[in-house]
Coordinates of C-alpha atoms in Angstrom, one line a residue:
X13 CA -2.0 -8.3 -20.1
X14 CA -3.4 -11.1 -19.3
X15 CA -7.1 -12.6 -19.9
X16 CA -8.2 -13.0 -16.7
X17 CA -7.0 -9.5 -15.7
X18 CA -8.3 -7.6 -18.3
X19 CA -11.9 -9.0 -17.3
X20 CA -11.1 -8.2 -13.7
X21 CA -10.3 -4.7 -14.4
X22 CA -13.1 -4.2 -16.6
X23 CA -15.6 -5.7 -14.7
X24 CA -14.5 -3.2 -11.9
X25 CA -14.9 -0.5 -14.4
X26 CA -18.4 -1.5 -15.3
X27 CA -19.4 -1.1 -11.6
X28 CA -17.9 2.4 -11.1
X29 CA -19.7 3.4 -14.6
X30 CA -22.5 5.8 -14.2
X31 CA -25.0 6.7 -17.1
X32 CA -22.0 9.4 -17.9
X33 CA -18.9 7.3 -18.3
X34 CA -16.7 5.9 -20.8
X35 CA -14.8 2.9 -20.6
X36 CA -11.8 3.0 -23.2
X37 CA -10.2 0.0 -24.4
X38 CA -6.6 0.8 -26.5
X39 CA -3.9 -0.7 -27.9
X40 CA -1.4 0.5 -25.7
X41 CA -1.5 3.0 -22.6
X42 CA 0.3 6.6 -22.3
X43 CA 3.9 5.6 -20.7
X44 CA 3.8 8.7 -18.2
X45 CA 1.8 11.2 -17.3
X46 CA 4.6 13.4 -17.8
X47 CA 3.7 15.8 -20.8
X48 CA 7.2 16.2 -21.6
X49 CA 9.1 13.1 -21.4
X50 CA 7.6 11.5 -24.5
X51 CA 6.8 13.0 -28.1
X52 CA 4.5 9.8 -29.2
X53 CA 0.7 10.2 -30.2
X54 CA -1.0 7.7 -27.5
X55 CA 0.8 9.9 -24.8
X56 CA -0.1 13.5 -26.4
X57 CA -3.6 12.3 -26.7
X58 CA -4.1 11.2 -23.2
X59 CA -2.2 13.5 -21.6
X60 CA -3.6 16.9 -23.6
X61 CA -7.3 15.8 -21.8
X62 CA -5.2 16.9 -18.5
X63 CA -2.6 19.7 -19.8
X64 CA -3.1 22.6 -22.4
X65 CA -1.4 24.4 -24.7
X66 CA -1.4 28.0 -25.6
X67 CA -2.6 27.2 -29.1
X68 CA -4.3 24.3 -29.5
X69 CA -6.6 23.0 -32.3
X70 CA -10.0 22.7 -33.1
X71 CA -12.5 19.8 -34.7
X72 CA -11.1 20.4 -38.2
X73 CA -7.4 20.6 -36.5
X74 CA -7.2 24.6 -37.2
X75 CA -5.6 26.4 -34.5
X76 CA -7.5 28.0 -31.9
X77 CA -6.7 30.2 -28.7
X78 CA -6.4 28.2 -25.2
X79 CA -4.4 28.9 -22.5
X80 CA -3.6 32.4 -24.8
X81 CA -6.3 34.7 -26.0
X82 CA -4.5 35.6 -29.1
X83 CA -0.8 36.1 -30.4
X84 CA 0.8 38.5 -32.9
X85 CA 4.5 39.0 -34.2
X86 CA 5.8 42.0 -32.4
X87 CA 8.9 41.6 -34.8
X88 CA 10.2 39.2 -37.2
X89 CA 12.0 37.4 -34.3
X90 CA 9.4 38.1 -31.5
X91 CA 5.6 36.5 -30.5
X92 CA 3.8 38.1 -28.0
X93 CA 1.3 36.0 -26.7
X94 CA -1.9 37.3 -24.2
X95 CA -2.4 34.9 -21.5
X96 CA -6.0 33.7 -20.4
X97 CA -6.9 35.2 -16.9
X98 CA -8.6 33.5 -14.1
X99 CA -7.7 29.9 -15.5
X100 CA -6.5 27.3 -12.3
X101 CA -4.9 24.4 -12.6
X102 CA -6.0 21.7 -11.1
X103 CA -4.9 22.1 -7.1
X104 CA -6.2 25.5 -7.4
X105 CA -3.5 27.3 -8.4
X106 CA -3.9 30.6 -10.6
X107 CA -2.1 29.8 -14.1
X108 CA 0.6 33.0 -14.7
X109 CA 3.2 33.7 -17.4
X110 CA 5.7 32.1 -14.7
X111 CA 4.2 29.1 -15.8
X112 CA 4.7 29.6 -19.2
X113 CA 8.4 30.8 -18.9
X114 CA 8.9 27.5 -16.9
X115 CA 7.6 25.4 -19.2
X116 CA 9.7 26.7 -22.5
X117 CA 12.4 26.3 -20.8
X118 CA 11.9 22.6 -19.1
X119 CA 11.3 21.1 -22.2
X120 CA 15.0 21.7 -23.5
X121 CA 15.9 20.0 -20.2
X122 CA 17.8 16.2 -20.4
X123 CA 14.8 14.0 -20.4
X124 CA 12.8 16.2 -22.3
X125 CA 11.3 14.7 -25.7
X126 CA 9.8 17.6 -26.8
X127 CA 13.1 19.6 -27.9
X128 CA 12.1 19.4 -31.5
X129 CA 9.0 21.8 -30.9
X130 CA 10.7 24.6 -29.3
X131 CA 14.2 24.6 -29.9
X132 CA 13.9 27.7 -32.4
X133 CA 13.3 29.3 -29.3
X134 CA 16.3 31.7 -27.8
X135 CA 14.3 33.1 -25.3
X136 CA 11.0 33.4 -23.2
X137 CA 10.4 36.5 -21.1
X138 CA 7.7 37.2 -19.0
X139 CA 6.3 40.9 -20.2
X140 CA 3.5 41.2 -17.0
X141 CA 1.5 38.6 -15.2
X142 CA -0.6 37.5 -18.0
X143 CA 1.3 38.3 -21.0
X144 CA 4.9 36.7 -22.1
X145 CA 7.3 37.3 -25.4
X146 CA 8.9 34.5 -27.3
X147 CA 12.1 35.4 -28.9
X148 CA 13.0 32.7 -32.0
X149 CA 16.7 32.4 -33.0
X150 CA 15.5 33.0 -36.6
X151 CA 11.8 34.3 -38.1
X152 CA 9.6 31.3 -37.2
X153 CA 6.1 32.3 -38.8
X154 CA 4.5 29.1 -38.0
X155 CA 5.5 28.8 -33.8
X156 CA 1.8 29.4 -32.6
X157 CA 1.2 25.4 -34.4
X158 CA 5.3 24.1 -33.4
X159 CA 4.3 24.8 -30.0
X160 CA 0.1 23.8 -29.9
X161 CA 1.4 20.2 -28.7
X162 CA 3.6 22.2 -26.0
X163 CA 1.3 21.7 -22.5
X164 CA 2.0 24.1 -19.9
X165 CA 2.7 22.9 -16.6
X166 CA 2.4 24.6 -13.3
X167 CA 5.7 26.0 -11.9
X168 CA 4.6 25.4 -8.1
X169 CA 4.0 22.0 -8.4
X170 CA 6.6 21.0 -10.3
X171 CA 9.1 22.2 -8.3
X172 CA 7.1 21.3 -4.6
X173 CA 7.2 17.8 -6.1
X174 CA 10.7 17.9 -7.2
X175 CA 9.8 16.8 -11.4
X176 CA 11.5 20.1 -12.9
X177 CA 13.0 17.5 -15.3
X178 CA 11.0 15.7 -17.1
X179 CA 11.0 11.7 -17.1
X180 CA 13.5 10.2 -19.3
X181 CA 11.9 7.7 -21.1
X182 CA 15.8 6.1 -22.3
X183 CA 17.2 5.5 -18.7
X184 CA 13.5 5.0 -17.2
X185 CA 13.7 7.0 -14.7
X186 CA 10.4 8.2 -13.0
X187 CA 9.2 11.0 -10.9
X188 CA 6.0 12.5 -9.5
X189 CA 4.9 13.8 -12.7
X190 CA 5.1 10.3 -14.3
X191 CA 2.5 9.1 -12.0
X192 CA 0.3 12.2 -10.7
X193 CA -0.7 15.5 -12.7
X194 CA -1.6 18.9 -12.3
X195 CA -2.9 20.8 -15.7
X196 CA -5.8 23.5 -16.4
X197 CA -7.9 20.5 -18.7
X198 CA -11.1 19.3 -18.5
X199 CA -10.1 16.6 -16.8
X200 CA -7.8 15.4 -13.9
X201 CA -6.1 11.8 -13.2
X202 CA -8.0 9.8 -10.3
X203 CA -6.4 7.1 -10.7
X204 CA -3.0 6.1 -12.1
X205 CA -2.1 2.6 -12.7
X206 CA 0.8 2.4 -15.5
X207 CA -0.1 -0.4 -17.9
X208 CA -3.6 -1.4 -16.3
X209 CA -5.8 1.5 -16.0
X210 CA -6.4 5.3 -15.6
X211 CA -9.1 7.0 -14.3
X212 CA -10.1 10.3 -15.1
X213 CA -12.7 12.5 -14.1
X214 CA -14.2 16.0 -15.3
X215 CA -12.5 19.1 -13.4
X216 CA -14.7 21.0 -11.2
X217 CA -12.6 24.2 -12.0
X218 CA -12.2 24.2 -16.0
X219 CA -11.9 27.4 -17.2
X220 CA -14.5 26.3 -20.6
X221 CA -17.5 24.7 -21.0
X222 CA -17.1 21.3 -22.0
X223 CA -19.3 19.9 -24.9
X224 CA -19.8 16.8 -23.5
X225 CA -21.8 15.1 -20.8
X226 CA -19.0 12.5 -20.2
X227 CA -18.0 12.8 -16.2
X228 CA -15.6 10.1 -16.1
X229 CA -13.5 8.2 -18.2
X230 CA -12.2 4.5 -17.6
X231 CA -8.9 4.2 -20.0
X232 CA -7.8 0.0 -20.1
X233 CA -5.0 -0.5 -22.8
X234 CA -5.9 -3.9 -24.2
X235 CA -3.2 -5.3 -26.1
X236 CA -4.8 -8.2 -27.1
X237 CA -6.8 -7.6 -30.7
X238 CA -9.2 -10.5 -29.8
X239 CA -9.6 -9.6 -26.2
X240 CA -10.4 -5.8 -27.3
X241 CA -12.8 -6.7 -29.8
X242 CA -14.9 -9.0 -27.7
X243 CA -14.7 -6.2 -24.5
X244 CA -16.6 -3.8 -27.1
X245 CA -18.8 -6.4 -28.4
X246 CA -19.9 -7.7 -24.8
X247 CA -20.2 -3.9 -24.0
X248 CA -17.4 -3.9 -20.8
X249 CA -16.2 -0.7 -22.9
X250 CA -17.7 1.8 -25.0
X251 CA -14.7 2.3 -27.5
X252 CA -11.8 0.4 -28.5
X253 CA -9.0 2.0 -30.7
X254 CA -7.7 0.3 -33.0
X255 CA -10.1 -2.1 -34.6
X256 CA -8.0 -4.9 -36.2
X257 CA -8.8 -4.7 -40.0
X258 CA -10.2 -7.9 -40.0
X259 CA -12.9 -7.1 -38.0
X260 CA -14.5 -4.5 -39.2
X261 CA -17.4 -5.6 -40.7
X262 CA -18.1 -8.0 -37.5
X263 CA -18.5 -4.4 -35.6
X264 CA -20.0 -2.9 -37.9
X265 CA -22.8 -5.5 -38.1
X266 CA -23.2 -6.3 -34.6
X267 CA -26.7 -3.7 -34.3
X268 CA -25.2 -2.5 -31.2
X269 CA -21.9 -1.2 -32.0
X270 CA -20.2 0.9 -35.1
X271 CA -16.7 1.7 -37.1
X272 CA -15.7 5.2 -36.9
X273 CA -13.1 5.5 -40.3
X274 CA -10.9 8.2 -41.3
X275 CA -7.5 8.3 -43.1
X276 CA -4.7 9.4 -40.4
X277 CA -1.7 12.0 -40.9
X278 CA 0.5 9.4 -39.7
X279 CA 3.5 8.3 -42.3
X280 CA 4.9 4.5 -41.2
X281 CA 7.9 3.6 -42.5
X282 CA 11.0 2.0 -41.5
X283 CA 14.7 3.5 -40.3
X284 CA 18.3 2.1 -41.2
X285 CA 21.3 3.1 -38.9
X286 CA 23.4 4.7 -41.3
X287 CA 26.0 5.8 -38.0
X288 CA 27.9 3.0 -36.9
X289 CA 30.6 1.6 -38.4
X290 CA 29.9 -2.3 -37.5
X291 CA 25.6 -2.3 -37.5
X292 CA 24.1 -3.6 -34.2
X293 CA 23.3 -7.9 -34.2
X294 CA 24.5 -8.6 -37.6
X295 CA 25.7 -11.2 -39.4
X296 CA 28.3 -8.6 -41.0
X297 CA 31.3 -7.7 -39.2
X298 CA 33.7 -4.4 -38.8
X299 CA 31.2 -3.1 -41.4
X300 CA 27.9 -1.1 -41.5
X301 CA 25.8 -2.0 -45.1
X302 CA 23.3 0.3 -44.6
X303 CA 26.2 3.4 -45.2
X304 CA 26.3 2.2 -48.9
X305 CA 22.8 3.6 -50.5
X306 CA 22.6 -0.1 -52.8
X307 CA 21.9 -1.3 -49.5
X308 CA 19.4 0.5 -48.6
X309 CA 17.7 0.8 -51.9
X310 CA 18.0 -3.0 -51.9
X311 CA 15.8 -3.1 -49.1
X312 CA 13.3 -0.9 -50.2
X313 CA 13.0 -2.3 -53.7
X314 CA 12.3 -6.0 -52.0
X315 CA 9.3 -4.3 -49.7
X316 CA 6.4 -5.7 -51.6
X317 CA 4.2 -2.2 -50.7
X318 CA 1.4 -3.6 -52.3
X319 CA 0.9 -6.3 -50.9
X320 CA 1.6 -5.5 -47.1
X321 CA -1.4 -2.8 -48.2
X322 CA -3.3 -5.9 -49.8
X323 CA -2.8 -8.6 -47.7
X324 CA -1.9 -7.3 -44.0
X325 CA -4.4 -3.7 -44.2
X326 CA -6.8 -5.2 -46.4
X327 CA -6.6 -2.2 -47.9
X328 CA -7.0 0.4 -44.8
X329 CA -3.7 2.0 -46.1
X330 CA -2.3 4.8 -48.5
X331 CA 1.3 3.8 -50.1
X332 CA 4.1 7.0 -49.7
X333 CA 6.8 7.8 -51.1
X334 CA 8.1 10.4 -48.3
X335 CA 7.8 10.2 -44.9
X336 CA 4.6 12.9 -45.5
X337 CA 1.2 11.8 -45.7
X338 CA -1.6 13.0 -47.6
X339 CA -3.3 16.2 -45.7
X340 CA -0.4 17.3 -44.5
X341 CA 1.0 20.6 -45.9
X342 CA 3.8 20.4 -48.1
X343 CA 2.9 17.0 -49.1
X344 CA 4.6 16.0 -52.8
X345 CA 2.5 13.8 -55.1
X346 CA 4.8 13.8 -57.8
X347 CA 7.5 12.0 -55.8
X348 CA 7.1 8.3 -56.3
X349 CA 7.8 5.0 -54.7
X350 CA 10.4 3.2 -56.0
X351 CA 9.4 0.1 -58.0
X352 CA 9.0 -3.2 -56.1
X353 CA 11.8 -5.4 -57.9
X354 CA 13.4 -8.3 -56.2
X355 CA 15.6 -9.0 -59.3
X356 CA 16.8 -5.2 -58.8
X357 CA 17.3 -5.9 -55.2
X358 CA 19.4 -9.0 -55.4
X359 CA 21.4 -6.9 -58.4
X360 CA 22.1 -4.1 -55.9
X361 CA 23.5 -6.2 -52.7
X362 CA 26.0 -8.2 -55.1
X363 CA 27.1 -4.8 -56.3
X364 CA 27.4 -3.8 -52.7
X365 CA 29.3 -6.6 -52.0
X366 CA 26.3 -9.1 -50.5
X367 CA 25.5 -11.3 -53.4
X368 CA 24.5 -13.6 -50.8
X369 CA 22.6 -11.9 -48.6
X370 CA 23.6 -11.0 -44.7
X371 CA 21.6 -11.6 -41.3
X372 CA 20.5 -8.7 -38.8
X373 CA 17.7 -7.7 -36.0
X374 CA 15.0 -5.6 -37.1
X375 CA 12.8 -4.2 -34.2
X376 CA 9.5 -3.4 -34.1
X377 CA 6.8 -2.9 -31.6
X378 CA 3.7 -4.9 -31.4
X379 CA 1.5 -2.6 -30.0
X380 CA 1.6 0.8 -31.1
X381 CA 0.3 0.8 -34.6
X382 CA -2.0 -0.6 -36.4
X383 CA -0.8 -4.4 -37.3
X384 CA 2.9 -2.7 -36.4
X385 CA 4.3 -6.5 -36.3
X386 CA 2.4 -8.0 -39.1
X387 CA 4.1 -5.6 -41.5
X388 CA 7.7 -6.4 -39.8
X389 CA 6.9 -9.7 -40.6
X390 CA 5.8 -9.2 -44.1
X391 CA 8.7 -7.0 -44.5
X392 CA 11.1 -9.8 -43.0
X393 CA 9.5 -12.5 -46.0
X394 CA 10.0 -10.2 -48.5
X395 CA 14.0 -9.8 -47.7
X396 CA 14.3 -13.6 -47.2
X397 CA 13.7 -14.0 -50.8
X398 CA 17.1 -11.6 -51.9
X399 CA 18.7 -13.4 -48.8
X400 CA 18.6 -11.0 -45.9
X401 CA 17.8 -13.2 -42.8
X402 CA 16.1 -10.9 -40.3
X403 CA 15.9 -11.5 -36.9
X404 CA 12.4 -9.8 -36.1
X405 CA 12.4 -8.6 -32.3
X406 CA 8.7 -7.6 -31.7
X407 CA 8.0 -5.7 -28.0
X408 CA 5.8 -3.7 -26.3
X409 CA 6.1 -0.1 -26.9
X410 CA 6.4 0.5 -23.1
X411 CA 10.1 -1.4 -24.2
X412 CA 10.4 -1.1 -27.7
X413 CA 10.5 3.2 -28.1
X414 CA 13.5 3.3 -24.6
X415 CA 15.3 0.7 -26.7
X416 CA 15.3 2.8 -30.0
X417 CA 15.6 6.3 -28.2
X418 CA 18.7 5.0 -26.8
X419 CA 19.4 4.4 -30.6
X420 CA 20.2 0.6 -29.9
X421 CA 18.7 -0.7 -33.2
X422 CA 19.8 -1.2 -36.8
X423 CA 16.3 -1.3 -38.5
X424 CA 13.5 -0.4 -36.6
X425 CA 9.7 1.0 -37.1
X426 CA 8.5 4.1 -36.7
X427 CA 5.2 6.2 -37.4
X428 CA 4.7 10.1 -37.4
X429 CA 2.1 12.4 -37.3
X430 CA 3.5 15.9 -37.8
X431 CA 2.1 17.8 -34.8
X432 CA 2.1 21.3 -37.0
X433 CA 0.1 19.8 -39.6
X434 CA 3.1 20.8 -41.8
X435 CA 6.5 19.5 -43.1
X436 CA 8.8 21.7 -41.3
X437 CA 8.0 19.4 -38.5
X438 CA 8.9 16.0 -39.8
X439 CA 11.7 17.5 -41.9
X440 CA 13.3 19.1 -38.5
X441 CA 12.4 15.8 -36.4
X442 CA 13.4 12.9 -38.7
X443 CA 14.9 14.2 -41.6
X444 CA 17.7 16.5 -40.0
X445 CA 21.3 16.0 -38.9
X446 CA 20.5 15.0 -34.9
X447 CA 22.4 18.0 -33.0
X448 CA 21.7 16.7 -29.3
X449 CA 19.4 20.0 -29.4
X450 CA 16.0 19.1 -31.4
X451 CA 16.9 18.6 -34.8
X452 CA 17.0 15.0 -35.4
X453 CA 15.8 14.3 -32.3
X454 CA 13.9 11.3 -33.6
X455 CA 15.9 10.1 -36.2
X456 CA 16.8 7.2 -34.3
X457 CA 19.0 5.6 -37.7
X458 CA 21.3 8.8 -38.0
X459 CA 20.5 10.0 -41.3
X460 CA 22.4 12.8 -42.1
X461 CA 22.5 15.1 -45.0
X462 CA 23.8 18.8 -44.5
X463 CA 21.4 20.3 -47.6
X464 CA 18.2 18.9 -45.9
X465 CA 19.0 20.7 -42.7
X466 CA 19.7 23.9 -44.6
X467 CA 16.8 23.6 -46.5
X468 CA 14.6 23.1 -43.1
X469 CA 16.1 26.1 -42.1
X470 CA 14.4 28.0 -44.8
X471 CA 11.4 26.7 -44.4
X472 CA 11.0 27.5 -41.2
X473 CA 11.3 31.4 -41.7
X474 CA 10.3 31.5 -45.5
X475 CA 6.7 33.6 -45.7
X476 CA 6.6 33.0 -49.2
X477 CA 3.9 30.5 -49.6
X478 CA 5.5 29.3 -53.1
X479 CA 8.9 29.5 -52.2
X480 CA 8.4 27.4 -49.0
X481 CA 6.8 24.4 -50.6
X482 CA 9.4 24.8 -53.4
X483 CA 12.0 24.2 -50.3
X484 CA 9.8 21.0 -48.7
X485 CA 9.8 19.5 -52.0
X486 CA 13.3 20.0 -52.3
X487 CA 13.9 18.7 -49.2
X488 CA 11.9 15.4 -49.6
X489 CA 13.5 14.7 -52.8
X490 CA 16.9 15.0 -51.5
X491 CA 15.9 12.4 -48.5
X492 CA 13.7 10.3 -51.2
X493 CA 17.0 9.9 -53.6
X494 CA 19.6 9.5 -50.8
X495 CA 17.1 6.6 -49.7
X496 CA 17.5 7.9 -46.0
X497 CA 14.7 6.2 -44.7
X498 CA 12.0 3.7 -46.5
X499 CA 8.6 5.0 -46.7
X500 CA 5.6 2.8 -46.2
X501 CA 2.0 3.8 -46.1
X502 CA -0.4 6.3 -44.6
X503 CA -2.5 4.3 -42.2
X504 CA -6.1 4.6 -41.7
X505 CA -8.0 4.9 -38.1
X506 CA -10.6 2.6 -36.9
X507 CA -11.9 2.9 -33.6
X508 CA -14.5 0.9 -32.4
X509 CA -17.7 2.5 -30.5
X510 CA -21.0 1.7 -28.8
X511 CA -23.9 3.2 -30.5
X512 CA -24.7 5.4 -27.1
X513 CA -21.7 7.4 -27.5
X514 CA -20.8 10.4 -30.1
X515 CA -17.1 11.3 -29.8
X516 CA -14.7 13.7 -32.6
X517 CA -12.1 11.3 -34.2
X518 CA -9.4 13.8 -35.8
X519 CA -7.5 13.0 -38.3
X520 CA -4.1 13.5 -36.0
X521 CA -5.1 10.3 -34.0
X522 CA -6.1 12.5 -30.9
X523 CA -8.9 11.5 -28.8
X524 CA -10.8 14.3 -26.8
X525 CA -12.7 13.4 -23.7
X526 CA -14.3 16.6 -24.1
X527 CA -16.0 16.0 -27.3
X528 CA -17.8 12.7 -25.9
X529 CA -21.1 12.0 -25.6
X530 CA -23.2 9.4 -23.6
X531 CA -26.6 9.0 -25.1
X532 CA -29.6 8.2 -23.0

């Protein structure tokens, strides 16, 4: 966006501001307002202060009763969940186990992004008004947390405004849901301008009481890190997210603004297409390296880790070995990173049949996490030097995740934050065969191996608290030794914010408007 705009817009959002507003300035901006059409934290976040979940999650992420009272396993296949009564969404509308029914089943719809959460799910029956079974193809002890990123959405509207499927964020297709809303939040949408602004204000008919005073919120992504950084410091908004490493201690000393820190459950790390048989824009033809695993662990042994930590996150950064971050459950310390070894590297390719190196694209967004473009590039210097000549195509996200949904890359960037707080869900996601269903629903590079899929099986219906994170750790070695994917680091969150505001930072990257505070 440019300059000139950005002051524009912000300046009108400093004269709409009242003593209880916020002014956001991010990154990058939810793509839709479409809860369904795309499984990325930026778009959960904004979109969950509009829609709810059954089961959502507290300050210290535990799970906690929303649009359901309370749940219980009527059988080792069956959840029966009680519904909250007298909740409306936001045109008024009484919330019902109709909408609940609808929802389950719209996101396994084309478009939908959000197969991965629910596709253990056979069936979703409506027992009365205010109470609805869910039926699992297998045991599925954890589903209250698989769906507590799941928002409902009102049948009604969805169908009066003709958005039963969800936006499909791979052909870029839009519908009324992608631009207006309807949810039982704390807040509804005022004002929707994709990739400029969004207004929100506080619903008159929430079913809660909201902990904070905040009655409107002003959210301006900014992609710009300079730009963002001088909007907070100048105090046109109240919070920026991220703040660029390199300025943290320039917030921080400013007297009238502060860092909020915490690590993140996000795991970044980079994907190979291990499908096709000639890989996309390369130098290599009628073959696909990455198939051969001296490729691939070629690559990863050439990733200097320690010094992308070093040098490009000054530190803000924990190196992995999986694709699991520290905090989440099922997370194996006693897998390591492979050694950084050039000479290994270069050893490797000429064993594969590349003693000189090849050329390909690597893409990578620019906007979506934290100095996403400055690792690609740090990444793309340290395969130079065992003669891979990468092509780096950096975008926005708003292009960048269509291009890779659509599986149109050969090494690409990707971060995850499991929405369970639990392997199963990164396993299932990433890790497993893609069966057009759920499974492998973002493993954009095709990775495929039949005993990780069986294992995830397990895991998803294992009670055994032992046995289970014997079976993740199983799992995670199998992917760490095939070298399906190559791990980088858990990144940290810094978000940027006036000293008149309290806010909750979790540790999933989620940003409640509910939880903020204006101080007089």
């Amino acid at each position: 966006m440019h300059k000139t705009l950005v002051a524009a817009l912000l300046a009108a959002g400093c004269m709409a501001a009242s003593a209880q507003a916020v002014r956001i300035g991010a990154q990058g901006d939810a793509l839709s307002m479409d809860p369904h059409s795309f499984n990325e934290t930026v778009q959960l976040s904004v979109t969950g202060n509009v829609y709810e979940p059954l089961a959502g999650r507290n300050k210290d992420l535990s799970l906690r009763p929303m649009l359901a009272t309370k749940w219980e396993q009527t059988s080792p296949t069956v959840w029966r969940f009680t519904l909250r009564q007298g909740v409306q969404f936001h045109d008024g509308t009484p919330f019902t186990a109709d909408d609940v029914v609808f929802t389950m089943m719209r996101t396994q719809l084309e478009g939908s992004d959000m197969k991965s959460y629910t596709n253990a799910i056979k069936e979703t029956r409506k027992v009365d008004d205010f109470t609805v079974d869910i039926e699992t193809k297998e045991p599925a002890p954890i589903l209250p947390s698989m769906i507590s990123q799941v928002y409902i959405m009102s049948k009604k509207w969805t169908e009066a405004n003709n958005a039963v499927n969800p936006v499909d964020r791979r052909k870029g297709v839009e519908n009324t849901a992608s631009f207006k809303s309807n949810g039982t939040g704390p807040y509804r949408v005022r004002e929707r301008q994709p990739s400029v602004r969004t207004v929100f204000g506080r619903s008159g008919n929430y079913w809660d009481k909201i902990e904070g005073n905040v009655q409107e919120v002003v959210y301006t992504p900014i992609a710009n890190d300079a730009t963002r950084v001088a909007a907070l410091l100048s105090g046109q908004v109240d919070v920026i997210d991220p703040v660029p490493v390199q300025d943290l201690d320039r917030i921080n000393n400013s007297g009238s603004t502060r860092v909020v820190t915490g690590p993140e459950l996000r795991a970044i790390f980079l994907g190979m297409d291990q499908k096709r048989d000639e890989l996309l824009n390369s130098t290599v033809k009628g073959k696909n390296p990455f198939k051969d695993k001296r490729v691939r662990q070629a690559f990863y042994q050439a990733i200097d880790i320690e010094g992308v930590h070093k040098q490009v996150m000054r530190g803000s950064s924990y190196n992995l070995a999986t694709l699991i971050g520290k905090g989440v459950n099922g997370f194996d310390p006693d897998i390591k990173r492979l050694p950084y070894d050039p000479a290994a590297a270069q050893k490797l390719l000429a064993e594969a049949g590349y003693p000189d190196g090849f050329g390909l694209t690597m893409n990578c967004s620019n906007d979506r996490y934290i100095n996403d473009s400055r690792i690609c590039q740090a990444v793309a210097a340290n395969l130079s030097k065992i003669g891979i000549k990468v092509q780096l195509q950096a975008e926005t996200k708003g292009t960048y995740f269509p291009r890779i949904m659509r599986h149109e890359t050969a090494f690409y960037i990707l971060g995850w934050t499991p929405s369970t707080y639990d392997a199963h869900n990164p396993l299932l996601a990433l890790m497993n065969c893609n069966d057009g269903k759920g499974a492998g629903a973002f493993n954009y590079g095709n990775y495929c191996n039949p005993k990780v899929d069986a294992l995830t099986r397990q895991v998803q219906s294992e009670t055994d608290v032992a046995k289970r994170t014997a079976q993740i750790h199983e799992a995670l070695k199998i992917v760490a030794d095939d070298v399906g994917y190559l791990p980088l680091h858990q990144q940290f969150m810094n978000w940027g914010v006036s000293k008149n505001v309290e806010l909750v930072q979790m540790a999933d990257g989620f940003m409640p408007f509910k939880w903020m505070t204006v101080k007089k």
